[in-house]
XYZ file of C-alpha atoms in Angstrom:
361
model
C -8.828 11.271 35.368
C -7.826 11.142 31.733
C -9.617 8.582 29.566
C -7.612 7.282 26.608
C -10.700 6.317 24.615
C -14.324 7.222 24.601
C -16.937 4.939 23.141
C -19.413 6.354 20.651
C -22.947 6.851 21.907
C -25.983 6.948 19.708
C -27.709 10.241 19.237
C -26.620 13.844 19.743
C -28.222 16.471 21.876
C -30.248 19.196 20.230
C -28.286 22.385 19.784
C -29.292 25.172 22.113
C -28.886 28.812 21.205
C -25.839 30.260 22.955
C -26.820 32.824 25.544
C -25.132 36.196 25.768
C -21.955 36.366 27.815
C -22.324 37.874 31.277
C -20.893 41.285 31.877
C -18.193 39.981 34.209
C -17.306 37.553 36.945
C -18.408 38.055 40.518
C -15.484 39.454 42.459
C -16.575 38.876 46.022
C -15.213 35.923 47.995
C -17.266 32.754 48.241
C -20.044 33.431 50.713
C -22.750 31.460 52.401
C -26.165 31.488 50.797
C -27.399 33.799 53.531
C -25.157 36.617 52.260
C -25.288 35.824 48.560
C -28.282 38.082 47.966
C -26.027 41.095 48.556
C -24.126 40.265 45.354
C -25.315 41.319 41.927
C -24.021 38.084 40.387
C -23.738 35.107 42.758
C -21.013 32.627 41.911
C -21.620 29.095 40.682
C -20.840 27.726 44.116
C -23.255 30.116 45.792
C -26.004 29.107 43.397
C -25.206 25.428 43.945
C -25.181 25.890 47.709
C -28.751 27.144 47.545
C -29.713 23.732 46.136
C -27.781 21.907 48.864
C -24.844 21.004 46.616
C -21.249 22.027 46.015
C -19.709 23.240 42.779
C -15.973 22.680 42.517
C -13.044 22.497 40.131
C -9.815 20.535 40.017
C -6.463 22.286 40.162
C -2.872 21.136 39.786
C 0.052 22.479 41.785
C 1.819 24.463 39.014
C -1.430 26.299 38.299
C -1.423 27.889 41.759
C 1.531 29.995 40.606
C -0.730 31.578 37.965
C -2.282 34.128 40.303
C -5.249 35.278 38.164
C -6.113 31.655 37.435
C -5.806 30.573 41.062
C -7.789 33.587 42.240
C -10.678 32.557 39.988
C -10.775 29.152 41.692
C -11.013 30.807 45.095
C -13.740 33.205 43.990
C -16.083 31.037 41.934
C -15.957 27.603 43.593
C -16.400 26.065 47.031
C -14.542 22.780 46.496
C -11.431 21.560 44.722
C -9.719 18.299 43.776
C -5.925 18.011 43.460
C -5.233 16.956 39.888
C -2.063 15.004 40.701
C -0.718 15.889 44.131
C -2.392 13.032 46.043
C -1.707 10.222 43.559
C 0.563 7.351 44.572
C 3.642 8.490 42.631
C 3.519 11.812 44.485
C 2.642 10.607 47.990
C 4.870 7.505 48.248
C 7.733 7.952 45.758
C 9.805 5.341 47.607
C 8.449 2.355 49.465
C 7.468 3.437 52.949
C 8.719 6.994 52.359
C 5.825 9.436 52.152
C 5.819 12.948 50.715
C 2.685 15.041 51.146
C 4.170 18.309 49.873
C 2.064 18.628 46.723
C -1.204 17.569 48.309
C -0.627 19.773 51.341
C -0.024 22.798 49.129
C -3.458 22.457 47.569
C -5.138 21.655 50.899
C -3.573 24.759 52.444
C -4.606 26.919 49.501
C -8.131 25.545 49.714
C -8.292 26.252 53.434
C -7.163 29.843 52.869
C -9.983 30.342 50.353
C -12.687 28.484 52.265
C -12.831 25.560 49.827
C -13.349 21.949 50.824
C -11.234 19.207 49.226
C -11.998 15.888 47.509
C -9.142 13.412 47.912
C -7.965 11.890 44.618
C -6.963 9.043 44.381
C -5.801 6.189 46.653
C -5.292 3.578 43.943
C -5.187 3.736 40.171
C -3.438 1.742 37.475
C -1.569 4.816 36.220
C 0.938 7.194 37.838
C 2.220 4.494 40.154
C 5.821 4.773 41.397
C 8.396 2.667 39.572
C 9.363 0.807 42.745
C 5.829 -0.610 42.817
C 5.358 -1.415 39.135
C 8.824 -2.927 38.667
C 8.577 -5.178 41.703
C 7.525 -8.810 41.829
C 5.036 -9.244 44.638
C 3.083 -12.053 46.180
C -0.572 -11.411 46.932
C 0.174 -11.023 50.643
C 3.048 -8.615 49.969
C 0.986 -6.404 47.679
C -1.949 -6.398 50.104
C 0.424 -5.207 52.829
C 1.825 -2.494 50.559
C -1.660 -1.340 49.554
C -2.919 -1.319 53.134
C 0.109 0.639 54.322
C -0.262 3.205 51.533
C -3.979 3.765 52.047
C -3.655 3.914 55.819
C -0.847 6.487 55.795
C -2.389 8.736 53.153
C -5.907 8.711 54.601
C -4.657 9.305 58.138
C -2.537 12.228 56.968
C -5.551 13.908 55.377
C -8.059 12.910 58.043
C -10.327 15.875 58.672
C -8.822 17.745 55.707
C -10.757 16.091 52.870
C -14.468 15.335 52.826
C -14.312 12.463 50.328
C -11.851 10.049 48.732
C -11.822 8.474 45.310
C -10.622 5.190 46.792
C -10.492 2.965 43.714
C -10.252 4.684 40.355
C -10.990 3.292 36.888
C -11.142 -0.385 37.853
C -13.461 -1.518 35.042
C -13.017 -2.044 31.293
C -15.532 -0.702 28.783
C -17.251 -4.101 28.556
C -17.811 -4.247 32.316
C -15.001 -6.682 33.110
C -12.406 -5.882 35.755
C -9.373 -3.978 34.525
C -6.328 -6.223 34.890
C -4.227 -3.745 36.839
C -1.380 -4.769 39.129
C -3.761 -5.182 42.065
C -6.308 -7.331 40.228
C -3.681 -9.554 38.635
C -1.838 -10.117 41.926
C -4.587 -10.065 44.562
C -7.826 -10.552 42.666
C -11.039 -8.484 42.896
C -11.037 -8.596 46.713
C -8.574 -5.668 46.698
C -11.499 -3.291 46.105
C -13.391 -4.190 49.285
C -10.099 -4.303 51.209
C -9.178 -0.801 50.045
C -12.541 0.572 51.145
C -12.279 -1.102 54.565
C -8.741 0.172 55.128
C -9.759 3.702 54.159
C -12.717 3.561 56.551
C -10.487 2.325 59.394
C -8.110 5.238 58.788
C -10.882 7.866 58.720
C -14.321 6.844 60.028
C -15.999 10.021 58.767
C -14.694 10.587 55.230
C -16.935 9.673 52.266
C -15.591 6.755 50.212
C -16.130 6.641 46.430
C -15.470 4.514 43.405
C -14.745 6.695 40.363
C -14.565 6.153 36.602
C -15.177 7.591 33.124
C -17.718 6.468 30.506
C -20.141 5.601 33.309
C -22.280 8.738 33.111
C -24.896 7.004 30.949
C -26.440 3.546 30.851
C -24.229 0.801 29.456
C -22.085 -2.227 30.229
C -19.519 -0.300 32.250
C -22.013 1.530 34.454
C -23.978 -1.728 34.813
C -20.839 -3.377 36.192
C -20.400 -0.634 38.771
C -24.051 -0.863 39.694
C -23.680 -4.596 40.347
C -20.413 -4.083 42.247
C -21.791 -1.385 44.539
C -24.936 -3.403 45.160
C -22.770 -6.371 46.209
C -20.487 -4.225 48.352
C -23.523 -2.860 50.167
C -24.878 -6.382 50.679
C -21.514 -7.443 52.086
C -21.472 -4.434 54.462
C -18.367 -2.988 52.847
C -18.121 0.773 53.483
C -19.030 2.572 50.264
C -20.610 6.034 50.310
C -20.571 7.240 46.751
C -20.044 6.778 43.050
C -18.090 9.297 40.999
C -19.077 9.830 37.369
C -16.175 11.631 35.719
C -18.132 12.912 32.699
C -15.248 13.597 30.313
C -17.575 14.170 27.365
C -16.898 14.921 23.691
C -19.358 16.514 21.301
C -18.553 14.087 18.489
C -19.682 11.054 20.511
C -23.148 12.173 21.558
C -24.602 12.909 24.963
C -24.631 10.033 27.515
C -27.682 7.842 27.239
C -30.237 8.568 29.993
C -27.806 10.226 32.355
C -30.475 11.306 34.823
C -31.899 7.784 35.091
C -28.398 6.411 35.574
C -27.679 8.814 38.435
C -31.007 7.922 40.011
C -30.427 4.176 39.970
C -27.121 4.553 41.834
C -28.745 6.896 44.341
C -31.438 4.264 44.856
C -28.707 1.876 46.007
C -28.216 4.191 48.982
C -25.036 5.962 47.867
C -24.275 9.536 46.925
C -23.399 10.376 43.333
C -21.009 13.113 42.276
C -20.006 14.458 38.883
C -16.287 14.415 39.593
C -14.294 15.454 36.500
C -16.584 17.285 34.108
C -15.329 18.715 30.843
C -16.851 18.711 27.354
C -14.319 18.816 24.541
C -14.770 19.429 20.831
C -12.813 18.986 17.618
C -10.993 22.264 17.005
C -11.435 24.907 15.861
C -14.404 25.914 17.958
C -17.246 27.877 16.422
C -20.569 29.337 17.464
C -22.506 26.131 16.794
C -20.082 23.953 18.768
C -20.031 26.371 21.683
C -23.836 26.406 21.670
C -23.965 22.609 21.710
C -21.359 22.513 24.474
C -23.393 24.981 26.517
C -26.500 22.852 26.055
C -24.612 19.777 27.304
C -23.227 21.584 30.357
C -26.776 22.587 31.149
C -28.015 19.023 30.684
C -25.345 17.576 32.989
C -26.158 20.168 35.644
C -29.886 19.482 35.282
C -29.330 15.732 35.573
C -27.462 16.133 38.836
C -29.929 18.641 40.249
C -32.828 16.302 39.471
C -31.555 13.680 41.938
C -31.341 14.603 45.594
C -28.353 12.353 46.245
C -26.315 13.878 43.449
C -24.294 15.945 45.888
C -22.103 18.097 43.689
C -20.280 18.817 40.451
C -16.540 19.248 39.924
C -15.085 20.614 36.690
C -11.760 19.054 35.664
C -10.058 22.394 35.484
C -12.173 25.400 34.653
C -10.325 27.384 31.996
C -8.952 26.240 28.644
C -5.728 27.955 29.693
C -4.625 24.933 31.742
C -6.729 22.119 30.317
C -5.162 18.649 30.058
C -7.033 17.811 26.861
C -4.819 19.290 24.097
C -1.819 17.299 25.326
C -3.773 14.030 25.138
C -6.141 14.810 22.239
C -4.058 17.189 20.051
C -6.908 18.067 17.672
C -9.422 18.698 20.451
C -9.966 21.220 23.238
C -12.010 24.285 24.227
C -13.605 22.014 26.820
C -14.215 24.274 29.804
C -16.571 27.128 30.752
C -13.793 29.740 30.740
C -11.548 30.396 27.736
C -7.770 30.820 27.741
C -8.165 34.472 28.742
C -10.321 33.546 31.754
C -13.434 34.921 30.073
C -16.519 32.787 30.484
C -18.165 31.130 27.515
C -21.785 30.206 26.777
C -21.221 27.043 28.840
C -20.855 29.152 31.959
C -24.169 30.859 31.333
C -25.867 27.502 30.769
C -24.623 26.226 34.125
C -25.836 29.392 35.858
C -29.217 29.086 34.177
C -29.644 25.479 35.331
C -28.614 26.271 38.891
C -30.867 29.326 39.043
C -33.840 27.389 37.707
C -33.317 24.649 40.304
C -33.208 27.222 43.095
C -36.501 28.750 41.951
C -38.127 25.328 41.924
C -37.092 24.970 45.559
């Protein structure tokens, strides 16, 4: 998801020397760990699989038409998240009229490449259809609309996605509830209702809350910690917490990320890094790329240090199709591959972290 602001954090990570670029990408299809030893350079997903985790990347529908770009997704990763194709505006453009074309295209592509799919997202305050946002609804009417939407979408993708971001970006930076259409009309009970309706529609799928600026300790992550703790106490189905991790070099590395992941895991839920990218003020240079690589390594290490951190998803994977320049015009170069699909020092840092974790067993 695309954060509009990012709060400043104290402190910056120590720059790490950029490692040499690898000779080339692995060209074999994604394989199980049992066959990975036959490859000279195992992919990120193969390395992650050896630690019991997945390593994925988001993709949007137009990007599938870029064959070299799409092929890289199928070769390097074992999971994907549709960037837009499963959001409300796409799946229910008219009330009660559902269109799964965009989401199905990505699910079918993923199936053809052996990738699993994270569902994203059942409710969010942005990219809602105009029929919903322009309407005047009572609490009962909006609850019925929300239940119908969640039920239809989750049932359609039952058995096709392994997890859902059920409620996305529902907190403000100070830890108060975001006053979206659902909160203002229904109240905070819509969150538990959404999780229950999703569970009723698919008893096996993993159900997540997901947000940005929650990767470190702070008021916003504290609010989610309290919410998930209460949901668990109330026996509301909640399986995981998604930390988006849209980071920016100029704001410092998240405060005690590993400890933050651990405290959520200690609540009895999985944690996933769901939308990782690390942007910088352009132009990029050797020092910025080295710092970015260090941060990618730190995020990977933080996840690998906690058993219930189940996987990492990059929000895109190449600067060629990154969302960042359109939202932050002076920033970019946020992903491990450049615009020419050549990997950067960040890629090597991720590989190093995954390899080290495998050796530790």
